mmCIF file of C-alpha atoms in Angstrom:
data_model
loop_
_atom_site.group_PDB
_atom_site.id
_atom_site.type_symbol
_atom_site.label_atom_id
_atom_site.label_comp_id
_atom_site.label_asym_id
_atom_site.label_seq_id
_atom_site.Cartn_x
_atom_site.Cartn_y
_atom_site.Cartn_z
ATOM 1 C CA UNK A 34 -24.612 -12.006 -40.759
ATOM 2 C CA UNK A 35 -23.950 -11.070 -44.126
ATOM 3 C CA UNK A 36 -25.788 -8.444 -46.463
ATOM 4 C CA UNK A 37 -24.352 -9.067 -50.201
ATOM 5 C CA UNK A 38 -20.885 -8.720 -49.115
ATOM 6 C CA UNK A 39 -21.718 -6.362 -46.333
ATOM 7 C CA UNK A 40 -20.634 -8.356 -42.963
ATOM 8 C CA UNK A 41 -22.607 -7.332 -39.984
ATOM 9 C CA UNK A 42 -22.186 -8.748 -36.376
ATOM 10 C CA UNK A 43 -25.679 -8.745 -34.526
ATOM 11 C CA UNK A 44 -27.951 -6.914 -36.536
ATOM 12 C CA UNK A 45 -29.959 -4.152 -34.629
ATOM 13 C CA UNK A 46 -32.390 -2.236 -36.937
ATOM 14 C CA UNK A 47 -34.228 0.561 -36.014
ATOM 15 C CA UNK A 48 -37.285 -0.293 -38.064
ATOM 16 C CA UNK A 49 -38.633 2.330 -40.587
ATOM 17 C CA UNK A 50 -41.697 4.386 -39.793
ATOM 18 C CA UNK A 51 -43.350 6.803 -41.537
ATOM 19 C CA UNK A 52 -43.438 10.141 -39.824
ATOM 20 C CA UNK A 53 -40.743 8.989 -37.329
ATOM 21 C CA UNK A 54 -37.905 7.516 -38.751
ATOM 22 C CA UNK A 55 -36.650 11.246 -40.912
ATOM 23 C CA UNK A 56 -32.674 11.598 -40.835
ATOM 24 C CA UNK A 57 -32.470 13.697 -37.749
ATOM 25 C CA UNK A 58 -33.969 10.388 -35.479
ATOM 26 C CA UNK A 59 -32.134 8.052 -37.527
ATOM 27 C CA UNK A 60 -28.701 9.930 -36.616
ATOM 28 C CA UNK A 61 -29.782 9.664 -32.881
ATOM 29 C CA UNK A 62 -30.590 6.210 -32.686
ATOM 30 C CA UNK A 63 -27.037 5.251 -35.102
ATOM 31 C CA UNK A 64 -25.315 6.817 -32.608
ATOM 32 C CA UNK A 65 -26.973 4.691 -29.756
ATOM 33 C CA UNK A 66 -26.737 1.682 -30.961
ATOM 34 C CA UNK A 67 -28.903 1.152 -34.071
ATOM 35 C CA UNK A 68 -26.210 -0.608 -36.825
ATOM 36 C CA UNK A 69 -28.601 -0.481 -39.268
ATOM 37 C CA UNK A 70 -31.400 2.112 -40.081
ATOM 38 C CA UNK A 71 -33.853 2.390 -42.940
ATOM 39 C CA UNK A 72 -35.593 5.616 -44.313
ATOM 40 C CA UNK A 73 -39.256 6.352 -44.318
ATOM 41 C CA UNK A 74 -41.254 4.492 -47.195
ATOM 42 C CA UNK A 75 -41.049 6.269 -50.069
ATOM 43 C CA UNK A 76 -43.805 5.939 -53.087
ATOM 44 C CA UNK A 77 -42.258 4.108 -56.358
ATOM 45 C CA UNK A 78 -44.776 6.085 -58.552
ATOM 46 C CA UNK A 79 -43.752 9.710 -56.631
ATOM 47 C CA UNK A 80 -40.317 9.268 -57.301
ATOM 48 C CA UNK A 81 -40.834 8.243 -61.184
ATOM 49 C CA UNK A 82 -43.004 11.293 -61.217
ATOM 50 C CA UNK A 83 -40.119 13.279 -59.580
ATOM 51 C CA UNK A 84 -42.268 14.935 -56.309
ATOM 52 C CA UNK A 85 -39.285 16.631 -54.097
ATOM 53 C CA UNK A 86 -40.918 15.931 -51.132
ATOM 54 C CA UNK A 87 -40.363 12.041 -51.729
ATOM 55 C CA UNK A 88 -36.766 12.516 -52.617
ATOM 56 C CA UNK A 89 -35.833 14.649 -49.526
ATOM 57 C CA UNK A 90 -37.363 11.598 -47.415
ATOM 58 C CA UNK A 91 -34.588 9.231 -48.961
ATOM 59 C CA UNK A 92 -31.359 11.180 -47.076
ATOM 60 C CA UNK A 93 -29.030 9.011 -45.596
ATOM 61 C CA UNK A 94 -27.469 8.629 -42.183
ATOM 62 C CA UNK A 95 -24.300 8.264 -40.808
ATOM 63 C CA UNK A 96 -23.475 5.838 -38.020
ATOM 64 C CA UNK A 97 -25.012 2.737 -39.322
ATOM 65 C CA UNK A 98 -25.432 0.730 -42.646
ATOM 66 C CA UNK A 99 -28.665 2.884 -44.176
ATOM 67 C CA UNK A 100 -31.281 1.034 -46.427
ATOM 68 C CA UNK A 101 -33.747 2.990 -48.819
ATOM 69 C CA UNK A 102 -37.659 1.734 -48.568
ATOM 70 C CA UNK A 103 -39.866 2.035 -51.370
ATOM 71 C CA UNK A 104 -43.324 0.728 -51.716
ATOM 72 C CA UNK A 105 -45.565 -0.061 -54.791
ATOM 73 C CA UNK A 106 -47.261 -2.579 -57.029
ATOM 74 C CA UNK A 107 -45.770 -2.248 -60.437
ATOM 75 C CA UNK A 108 -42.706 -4.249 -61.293
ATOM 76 C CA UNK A 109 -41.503 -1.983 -63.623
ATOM 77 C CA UNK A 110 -42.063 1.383 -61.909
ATOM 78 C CA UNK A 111 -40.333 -0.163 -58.878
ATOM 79 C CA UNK A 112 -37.619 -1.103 -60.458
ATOM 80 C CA UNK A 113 -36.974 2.390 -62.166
ATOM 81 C CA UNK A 114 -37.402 3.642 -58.476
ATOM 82 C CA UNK A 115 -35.056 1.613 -56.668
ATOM 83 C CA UNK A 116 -32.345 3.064 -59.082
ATOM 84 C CA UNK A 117 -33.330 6.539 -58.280
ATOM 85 C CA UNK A 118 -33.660 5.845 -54.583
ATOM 86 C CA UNK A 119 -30.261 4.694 -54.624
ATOM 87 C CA UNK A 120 -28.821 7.708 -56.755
ATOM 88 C CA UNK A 121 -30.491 10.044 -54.742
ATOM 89 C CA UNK A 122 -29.057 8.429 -50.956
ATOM 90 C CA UNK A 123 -26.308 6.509 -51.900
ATOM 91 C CA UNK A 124 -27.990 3.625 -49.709
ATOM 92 C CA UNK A 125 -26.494 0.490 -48.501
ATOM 93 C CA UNK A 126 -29.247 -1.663 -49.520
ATOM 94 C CA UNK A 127 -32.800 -1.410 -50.948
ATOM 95 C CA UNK A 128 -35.751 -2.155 -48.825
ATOM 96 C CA UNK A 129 -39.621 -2.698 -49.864
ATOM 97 C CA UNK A 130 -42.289 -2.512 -48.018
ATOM 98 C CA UNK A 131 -44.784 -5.401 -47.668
ATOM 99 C CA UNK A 132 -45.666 -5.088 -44.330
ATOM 100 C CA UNK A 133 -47.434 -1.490 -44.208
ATOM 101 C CA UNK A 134 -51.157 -2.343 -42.937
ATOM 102 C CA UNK A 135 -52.611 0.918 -43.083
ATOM 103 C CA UNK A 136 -55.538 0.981 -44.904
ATOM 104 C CA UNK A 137 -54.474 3.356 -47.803
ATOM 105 C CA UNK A 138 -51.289 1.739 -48.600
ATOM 106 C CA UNK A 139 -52.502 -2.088 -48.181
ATOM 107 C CA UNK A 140 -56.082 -2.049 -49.961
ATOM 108 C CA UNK A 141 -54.220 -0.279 -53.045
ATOM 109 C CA UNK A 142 -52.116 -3.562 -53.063
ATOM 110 C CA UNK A 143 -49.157 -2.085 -51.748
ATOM 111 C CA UNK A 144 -47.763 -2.933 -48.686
ATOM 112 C CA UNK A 145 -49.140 -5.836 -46.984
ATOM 113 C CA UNK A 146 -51.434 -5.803 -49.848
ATOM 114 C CA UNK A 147 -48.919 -7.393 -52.131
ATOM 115 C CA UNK A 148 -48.911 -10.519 -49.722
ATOM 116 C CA UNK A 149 -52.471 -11.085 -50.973
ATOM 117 C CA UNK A 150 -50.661 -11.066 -54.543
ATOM 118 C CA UNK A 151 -47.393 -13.140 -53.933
ATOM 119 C CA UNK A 152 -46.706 -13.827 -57.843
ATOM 120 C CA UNK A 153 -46.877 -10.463 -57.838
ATOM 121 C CA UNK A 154 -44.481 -9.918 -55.217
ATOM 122 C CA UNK A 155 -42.098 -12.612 -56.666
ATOM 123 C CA UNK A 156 -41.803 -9.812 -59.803
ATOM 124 C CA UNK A 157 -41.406 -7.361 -57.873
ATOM 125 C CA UNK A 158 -38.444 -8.373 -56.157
ATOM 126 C CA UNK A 159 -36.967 -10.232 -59.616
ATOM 127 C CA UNK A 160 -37.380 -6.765 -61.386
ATOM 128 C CA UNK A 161 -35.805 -4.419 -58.536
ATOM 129 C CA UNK A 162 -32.909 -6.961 -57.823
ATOM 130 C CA UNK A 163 -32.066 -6.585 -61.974
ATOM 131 C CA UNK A 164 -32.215 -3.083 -61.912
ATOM 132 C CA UNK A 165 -29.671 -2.421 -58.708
ATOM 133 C CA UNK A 166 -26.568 -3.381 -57.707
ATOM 134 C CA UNK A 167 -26.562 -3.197 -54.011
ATOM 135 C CA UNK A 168 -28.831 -6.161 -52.114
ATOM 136 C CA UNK A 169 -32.575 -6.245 -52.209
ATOM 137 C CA UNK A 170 -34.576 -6.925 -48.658
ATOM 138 C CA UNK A 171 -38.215 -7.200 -48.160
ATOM 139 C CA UNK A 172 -40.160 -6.538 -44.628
ATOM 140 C CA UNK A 173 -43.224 -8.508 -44.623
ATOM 141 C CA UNK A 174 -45.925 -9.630 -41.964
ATOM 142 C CA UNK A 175 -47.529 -12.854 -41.542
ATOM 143 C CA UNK A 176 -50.311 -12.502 -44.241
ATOM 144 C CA UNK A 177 -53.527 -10.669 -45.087
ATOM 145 C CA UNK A 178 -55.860 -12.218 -41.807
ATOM 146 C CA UNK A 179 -55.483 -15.055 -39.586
ATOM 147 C CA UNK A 180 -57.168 -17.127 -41.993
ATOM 148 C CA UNK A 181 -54.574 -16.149 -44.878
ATOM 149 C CA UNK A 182 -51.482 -16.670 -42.717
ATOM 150 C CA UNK A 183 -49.276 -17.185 -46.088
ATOM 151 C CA UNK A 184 -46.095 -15.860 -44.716
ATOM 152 C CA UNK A 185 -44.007 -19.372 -45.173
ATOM 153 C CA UNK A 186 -44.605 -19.938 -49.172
ATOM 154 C CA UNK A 187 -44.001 -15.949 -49.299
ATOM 155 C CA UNK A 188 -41.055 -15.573 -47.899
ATOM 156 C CA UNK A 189 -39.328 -18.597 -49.727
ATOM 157 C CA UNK A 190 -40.707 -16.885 -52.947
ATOM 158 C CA UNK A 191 -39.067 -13.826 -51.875
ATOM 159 C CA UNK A 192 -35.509 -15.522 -51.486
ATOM 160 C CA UNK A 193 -36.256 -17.386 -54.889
ATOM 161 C CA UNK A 194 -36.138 -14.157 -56.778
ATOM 162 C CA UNK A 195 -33.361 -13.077 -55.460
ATOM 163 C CA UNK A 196 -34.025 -11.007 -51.650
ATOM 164 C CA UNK A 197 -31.021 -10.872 -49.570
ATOM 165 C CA UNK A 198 -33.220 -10.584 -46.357
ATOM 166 C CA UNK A 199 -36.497 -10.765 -45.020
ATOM 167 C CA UNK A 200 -37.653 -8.879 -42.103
ATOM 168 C CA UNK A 201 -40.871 -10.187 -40.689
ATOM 169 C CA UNK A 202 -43.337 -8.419 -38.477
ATOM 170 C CA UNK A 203 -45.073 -11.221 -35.888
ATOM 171 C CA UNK A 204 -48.845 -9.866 -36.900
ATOM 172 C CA UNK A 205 -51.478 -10.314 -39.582
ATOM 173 C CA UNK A 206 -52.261 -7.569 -41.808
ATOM 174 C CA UNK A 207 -55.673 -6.941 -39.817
ATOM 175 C CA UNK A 208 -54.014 -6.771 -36.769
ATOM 176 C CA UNK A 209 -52.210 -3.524 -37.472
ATOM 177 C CA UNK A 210 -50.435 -3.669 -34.428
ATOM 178 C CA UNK A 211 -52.922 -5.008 -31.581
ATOM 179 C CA UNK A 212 -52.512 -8.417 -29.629
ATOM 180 C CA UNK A 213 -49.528 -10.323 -29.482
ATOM 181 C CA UNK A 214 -46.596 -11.037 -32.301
ATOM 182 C CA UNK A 215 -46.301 -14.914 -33.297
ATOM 183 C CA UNK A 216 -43.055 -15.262 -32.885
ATOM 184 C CA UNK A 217 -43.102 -18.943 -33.780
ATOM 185 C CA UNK A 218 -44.027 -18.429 -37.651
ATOM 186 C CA UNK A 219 -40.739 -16.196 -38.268
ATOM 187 C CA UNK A 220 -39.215 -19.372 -35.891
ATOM 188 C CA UNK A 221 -40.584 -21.480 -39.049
ATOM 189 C CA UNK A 222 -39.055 -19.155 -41.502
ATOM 190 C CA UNK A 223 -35.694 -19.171 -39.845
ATOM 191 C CA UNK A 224 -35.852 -22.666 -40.217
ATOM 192 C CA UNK A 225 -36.674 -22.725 -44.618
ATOM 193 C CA UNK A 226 -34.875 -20.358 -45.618
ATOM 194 C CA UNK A 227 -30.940 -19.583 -45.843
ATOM 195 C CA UNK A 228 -30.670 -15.803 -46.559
ATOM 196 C CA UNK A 229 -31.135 -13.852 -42.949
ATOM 197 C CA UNK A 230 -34.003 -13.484 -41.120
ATOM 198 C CA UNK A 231 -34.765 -10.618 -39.156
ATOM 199 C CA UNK A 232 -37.752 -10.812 -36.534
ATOM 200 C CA UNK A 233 -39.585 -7.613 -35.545
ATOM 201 C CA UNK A 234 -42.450 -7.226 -33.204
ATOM 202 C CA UNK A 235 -43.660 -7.168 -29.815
ATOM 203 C CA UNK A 236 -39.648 -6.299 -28.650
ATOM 204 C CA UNK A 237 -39.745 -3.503 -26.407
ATOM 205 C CA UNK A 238 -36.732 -4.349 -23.698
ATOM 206 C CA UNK A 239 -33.638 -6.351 -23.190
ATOM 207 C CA UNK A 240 -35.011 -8.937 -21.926
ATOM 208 C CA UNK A 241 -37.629 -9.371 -24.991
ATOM 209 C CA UNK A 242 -34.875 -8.590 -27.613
ATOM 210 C CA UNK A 243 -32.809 -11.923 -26.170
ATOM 211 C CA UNK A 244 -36.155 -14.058 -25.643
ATOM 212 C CA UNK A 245 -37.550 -13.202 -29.632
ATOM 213 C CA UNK A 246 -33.481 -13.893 -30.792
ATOM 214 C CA UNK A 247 -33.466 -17.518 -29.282
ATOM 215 C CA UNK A 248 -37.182 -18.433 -29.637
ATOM 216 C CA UNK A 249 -36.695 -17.257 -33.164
ATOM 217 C CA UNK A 250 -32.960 -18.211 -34.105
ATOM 218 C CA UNK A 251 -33.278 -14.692 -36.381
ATOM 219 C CA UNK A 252 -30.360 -13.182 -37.421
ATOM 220 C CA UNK A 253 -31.232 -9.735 -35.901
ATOM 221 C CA UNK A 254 -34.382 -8.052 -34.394
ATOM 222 C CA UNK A 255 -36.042 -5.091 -35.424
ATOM 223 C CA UNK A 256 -36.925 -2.697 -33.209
ATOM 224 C CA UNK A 257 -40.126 0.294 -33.894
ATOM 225 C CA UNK A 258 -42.604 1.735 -31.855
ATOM 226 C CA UNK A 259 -40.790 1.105 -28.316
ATOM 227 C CA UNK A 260 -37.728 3.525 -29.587
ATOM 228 C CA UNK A 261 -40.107 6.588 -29.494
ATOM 229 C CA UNK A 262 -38.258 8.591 -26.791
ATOM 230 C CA UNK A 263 -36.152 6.259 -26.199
ATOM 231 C CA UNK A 264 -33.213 5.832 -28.775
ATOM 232 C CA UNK A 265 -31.563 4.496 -26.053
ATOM 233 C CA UNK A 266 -33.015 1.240 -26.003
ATOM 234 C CA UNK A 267 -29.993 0.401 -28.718
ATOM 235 C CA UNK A 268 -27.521 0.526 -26.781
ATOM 236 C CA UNK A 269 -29.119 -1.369 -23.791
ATOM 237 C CA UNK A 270 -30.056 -4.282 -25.966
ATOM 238 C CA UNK A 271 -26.500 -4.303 -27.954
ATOM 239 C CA UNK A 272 -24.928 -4.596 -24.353
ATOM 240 C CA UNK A 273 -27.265 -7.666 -23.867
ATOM 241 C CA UNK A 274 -27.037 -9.274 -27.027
ATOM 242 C CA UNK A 275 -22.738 -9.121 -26.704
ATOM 243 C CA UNK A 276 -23.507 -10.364 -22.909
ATOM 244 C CA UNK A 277 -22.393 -7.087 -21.357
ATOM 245 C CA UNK A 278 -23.288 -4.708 -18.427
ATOM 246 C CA UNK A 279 -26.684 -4.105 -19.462
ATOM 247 C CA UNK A 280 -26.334 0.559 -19.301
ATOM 248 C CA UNK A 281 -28.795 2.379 -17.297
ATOM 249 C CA UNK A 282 -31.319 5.326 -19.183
ATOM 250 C CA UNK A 283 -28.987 8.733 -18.793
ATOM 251 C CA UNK A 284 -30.437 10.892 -16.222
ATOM 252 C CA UNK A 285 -33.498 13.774 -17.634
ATOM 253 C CA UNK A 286 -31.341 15.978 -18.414
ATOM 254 C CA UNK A 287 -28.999 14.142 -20.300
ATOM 255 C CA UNK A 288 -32.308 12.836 -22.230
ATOM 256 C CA UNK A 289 -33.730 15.963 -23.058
ATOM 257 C CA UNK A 290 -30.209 17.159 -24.238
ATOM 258 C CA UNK A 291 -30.356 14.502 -26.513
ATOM 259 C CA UNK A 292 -33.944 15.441 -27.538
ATOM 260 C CA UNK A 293 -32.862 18.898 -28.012
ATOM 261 C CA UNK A 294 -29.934 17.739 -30.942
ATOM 262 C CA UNK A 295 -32.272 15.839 -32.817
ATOM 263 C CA UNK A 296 -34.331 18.331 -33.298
ATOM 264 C CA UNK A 297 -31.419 21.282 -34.241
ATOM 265 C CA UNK A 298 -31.028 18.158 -36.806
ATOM 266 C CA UNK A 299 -34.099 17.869 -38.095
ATOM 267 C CA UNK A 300 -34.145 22.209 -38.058
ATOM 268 C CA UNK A 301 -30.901 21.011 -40.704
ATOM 269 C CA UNK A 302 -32.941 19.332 -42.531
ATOM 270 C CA UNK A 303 -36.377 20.451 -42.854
ATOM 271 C CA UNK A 304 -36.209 24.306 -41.749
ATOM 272 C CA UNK A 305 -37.394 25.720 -38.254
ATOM 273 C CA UNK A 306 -41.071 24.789 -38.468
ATOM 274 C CA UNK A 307 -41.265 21.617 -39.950
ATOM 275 C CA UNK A 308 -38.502 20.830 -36.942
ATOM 276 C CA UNK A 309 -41.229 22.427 -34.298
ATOM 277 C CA UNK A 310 -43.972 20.579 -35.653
ATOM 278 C CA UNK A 311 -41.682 17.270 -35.630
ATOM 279 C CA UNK A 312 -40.796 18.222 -32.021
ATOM 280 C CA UNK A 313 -43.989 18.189 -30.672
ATOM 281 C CA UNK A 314 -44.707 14.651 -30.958
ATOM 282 C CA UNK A 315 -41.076 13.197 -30.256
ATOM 283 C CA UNK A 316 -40.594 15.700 -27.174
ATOM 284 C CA UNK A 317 -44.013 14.178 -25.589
ATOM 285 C CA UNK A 318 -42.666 10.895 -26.190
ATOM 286 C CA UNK A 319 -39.177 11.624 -24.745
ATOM 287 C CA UNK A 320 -41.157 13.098 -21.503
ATOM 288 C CA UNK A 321 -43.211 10.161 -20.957
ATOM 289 C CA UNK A 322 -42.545 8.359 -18.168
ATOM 290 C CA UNK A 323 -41.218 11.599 -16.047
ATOM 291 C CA UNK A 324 -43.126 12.385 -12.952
ATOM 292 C CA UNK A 325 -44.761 15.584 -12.917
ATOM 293 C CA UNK A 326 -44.610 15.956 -16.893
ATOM 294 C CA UNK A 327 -48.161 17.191 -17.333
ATOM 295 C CA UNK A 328 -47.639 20.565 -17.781
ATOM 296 C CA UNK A 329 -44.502 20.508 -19.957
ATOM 297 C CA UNK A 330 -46.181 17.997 -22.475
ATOM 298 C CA UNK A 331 -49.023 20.403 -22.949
ATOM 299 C CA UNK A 332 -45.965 23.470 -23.570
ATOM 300 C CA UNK A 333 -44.332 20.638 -25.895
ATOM 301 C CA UNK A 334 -47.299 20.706 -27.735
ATOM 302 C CA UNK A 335 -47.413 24.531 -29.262
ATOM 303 C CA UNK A 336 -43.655 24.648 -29.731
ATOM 304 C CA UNK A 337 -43.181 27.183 -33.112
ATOM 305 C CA UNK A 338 -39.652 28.377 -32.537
ATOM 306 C CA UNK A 339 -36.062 26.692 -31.582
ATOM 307 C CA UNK A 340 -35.747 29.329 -28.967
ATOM 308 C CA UNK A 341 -39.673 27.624 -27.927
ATOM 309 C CA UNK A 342 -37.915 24.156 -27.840
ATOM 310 C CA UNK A 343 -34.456 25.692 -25.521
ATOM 311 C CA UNK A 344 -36.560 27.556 -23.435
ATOM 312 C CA UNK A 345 -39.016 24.298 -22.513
ATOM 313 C CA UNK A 346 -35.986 22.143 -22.262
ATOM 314 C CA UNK A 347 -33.953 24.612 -19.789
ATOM 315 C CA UNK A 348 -37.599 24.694 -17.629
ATOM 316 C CA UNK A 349 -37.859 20.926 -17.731
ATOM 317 C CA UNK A 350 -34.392 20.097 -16.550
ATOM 318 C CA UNK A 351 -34.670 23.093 -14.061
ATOM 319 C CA UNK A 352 -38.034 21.297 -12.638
ATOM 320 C CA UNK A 353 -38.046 17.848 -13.205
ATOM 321 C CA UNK A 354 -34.484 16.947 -12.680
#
C-alpha cells in the first residue's frame, strides 16, 4: 500500500483512542507489531487557542509510521491546526476524526457528526489537504443511524477532495460500539474507491484480522479496543497476515514486564502521577484473563507511586506465575 509516497507492506494500525493511545502505549504496541500508530484526537479549536495540554497529546512515536488526529467542524480552523499538529510532532500523515460517536464530540458536529454534514466534510478535507504537505486520511463509520447509512457517497467525497485513505469503522454512529461491525459496506467501499481502504471493527484475533482482510479486500485493518492489555496481538496477527508461525502470548511475567516499561514511559512523559493514574486502568487490563487476579486488580487500582507499580508487579509474578 502506498501513503503519498510512503510505501507500506500490510498495514497494521493500532487505532487511536482517547485516553489510551498516549506515546508510552503507542511505543509498546510499535514495537509489537503495530506499523502504523495514530495519536489521541486532538481539538482543532484547542490547538488554535494554544492549550498545552492538547499539544503534549500530539508526541510522536518511534517504531512505526505515526499520524496526528485532529477533530473539528470549521474548515478554516482545521486547516490552521493540521499545520500546527504537524510542527508540533513531526507526523507522518494527518488524520481526522469522523468516526468519534460519543455524544459530546458527535452532537457538536464533530466526529461522526460531520457525516450528517458531508459537504461539510468535503471542505474540510479540501482545506486541510491545501494547508499540509504530508497526506490527509479520514476515519469514518458507516453513517449517523441505520436509517442514514451514507458511508458510500461519503467516502468517495472524501477521496474527491483529496484524502489519501479512509479508515472505516463497521458501525453506525448510534451504535457506539454494540452489536456486530458490517463488514460488507467497507467491502462496497473497497470496491469504489482507488485510494486505500482500511477496515476497523469487530477484529479482536488472528483469525478475525484474516477473515475482515478477505471479506473486505481492505488494504489494512485497524485494530482498538481488543489491544487493551494485549499489545501483543500485533505481532500475532502480522505473523498471520505474512502466513507465518502464528507466536504464542509471552508467559505473566514477561507480560507484566512489559506492562511495567510502558508505564516508566508514560512516568517520561507525563510525571509520576499522571503515569499511576494511567496505570491503573492499563494494569487491570493487562491482568485480565490471569487466574487468581482478584486481589491484585483491586491493589492495581490505588497505585500512587512507581515503587507502588514495582512492588505489585514483583507480588504478581511471585504469585501468579
Amino acid at each position: 500500500m502506498k501513503l503519498g509516497k510512503i510505501e507500506i507492506e500490510n498495514p497494521l494500525i493500532l487505532g487511536p483512542m482517547a485516553g489510551v493511545t498516549d506515546w508510552a502505549f503507542r511505543t509498546v504496541c510499535a514495537e509489537l507489531g503495530a506499523n502504523m500508530t495514530v495519536t489521541e484526537m486532538v481539538s482543532s479549536r484547542a490547538l488554535v487557542y494554544q492549550d498545552q495540554k492538547s499539544r503534549k497529546l500530539l508526541k510522536k512515536n518511534e517504531g512505526s509510521i505515526c499520524g496526528a488526529q485532529i477533530f473539528g467542524n470549521d474548515p478554516a480552523i482545521m486547516a490552521q491546526a493540521a499545520v500546527m499538529a504537524l510542527e508540533i510532532s513531526g507526523c507522518d500523515f494527518l488524520d481526522i476524526n469522523m468516526g468519534c460517536p460519543m455524544p459530546k464530540i458527535a452532537n457538536s458536529g464533530d466526529g461522526s457528526g460531520l457525516m450528517r454534514t458531508p459537504e461539510l466534510a468535503g471542505d474540510i478535507v479540501k482545506a486541510v489537504v491545501d494547508a499540509v504537505d504530508v497526506p490527509v486520511t479520514v476515519k469514518c463509520r458507516l453513517g449517523w443511524d441505520k436509517g442514514n447509512i451514507n458511508v458510500l457517497d461519503f467516502t468517495k467525497r472524501m477521496e474527491d477532495n483529496g484524502a489519501s485513505m479512509v479508515t472505516v469503522h463497521g458501525r453506525t454512529r448510534a451504535m457506539l460500539y454494540s452489536g456486530v461491525a458490517a463488514w460488507d459496506y467497507i467491502r462496497k467501499v473497497k470496491e469504489q474507491l482507488t485510494i486505500p481502504v482500511i477496515a476497523n471493527g469487530d477484529i479482536v484475533d488472528t483469525s478475525s484480522a484474516l477473515r475482515c482482510l478477505k471479506w473486505t479486500g481492505a488494504d489494512g485493518i485497524m485494530i482498538g479496543r481488543a489491544t487493551f492489555g494485549d499489545p501483543w496481538i500485533f505481532e500475532q496477527v502480522k505473523a498471520a497476515m505474512e502466513g507465518r508461525e502464528i507466536p504464542e502470548r509471552p508467559p505473566l511475567k514477561e507480560r507484566i514486564e512489559v506492562a511495567v516499561r510502558q508505564f516508566e514511559l508514560s512516568e517520561t512523559d507525563h510525571g509520576e502521577k499522571i503515569a499511576c493514574l494511567e496505570a491503573r486502568k492499563h494494569f487491570a487490563w493487562y491482568l485480565r484473563g490471569v487466574r487468581n487476579a482478584s486481589y491484585y486488580k483491586k491493589e492495581v487500582s490505588s497505585l500512587t507511586t512507581m515503587a507502588d507499580i514495582y512492588r505489585v508487579a514483583k507480588e504478581i509474578i511471585r504469585d501468579l506465575e
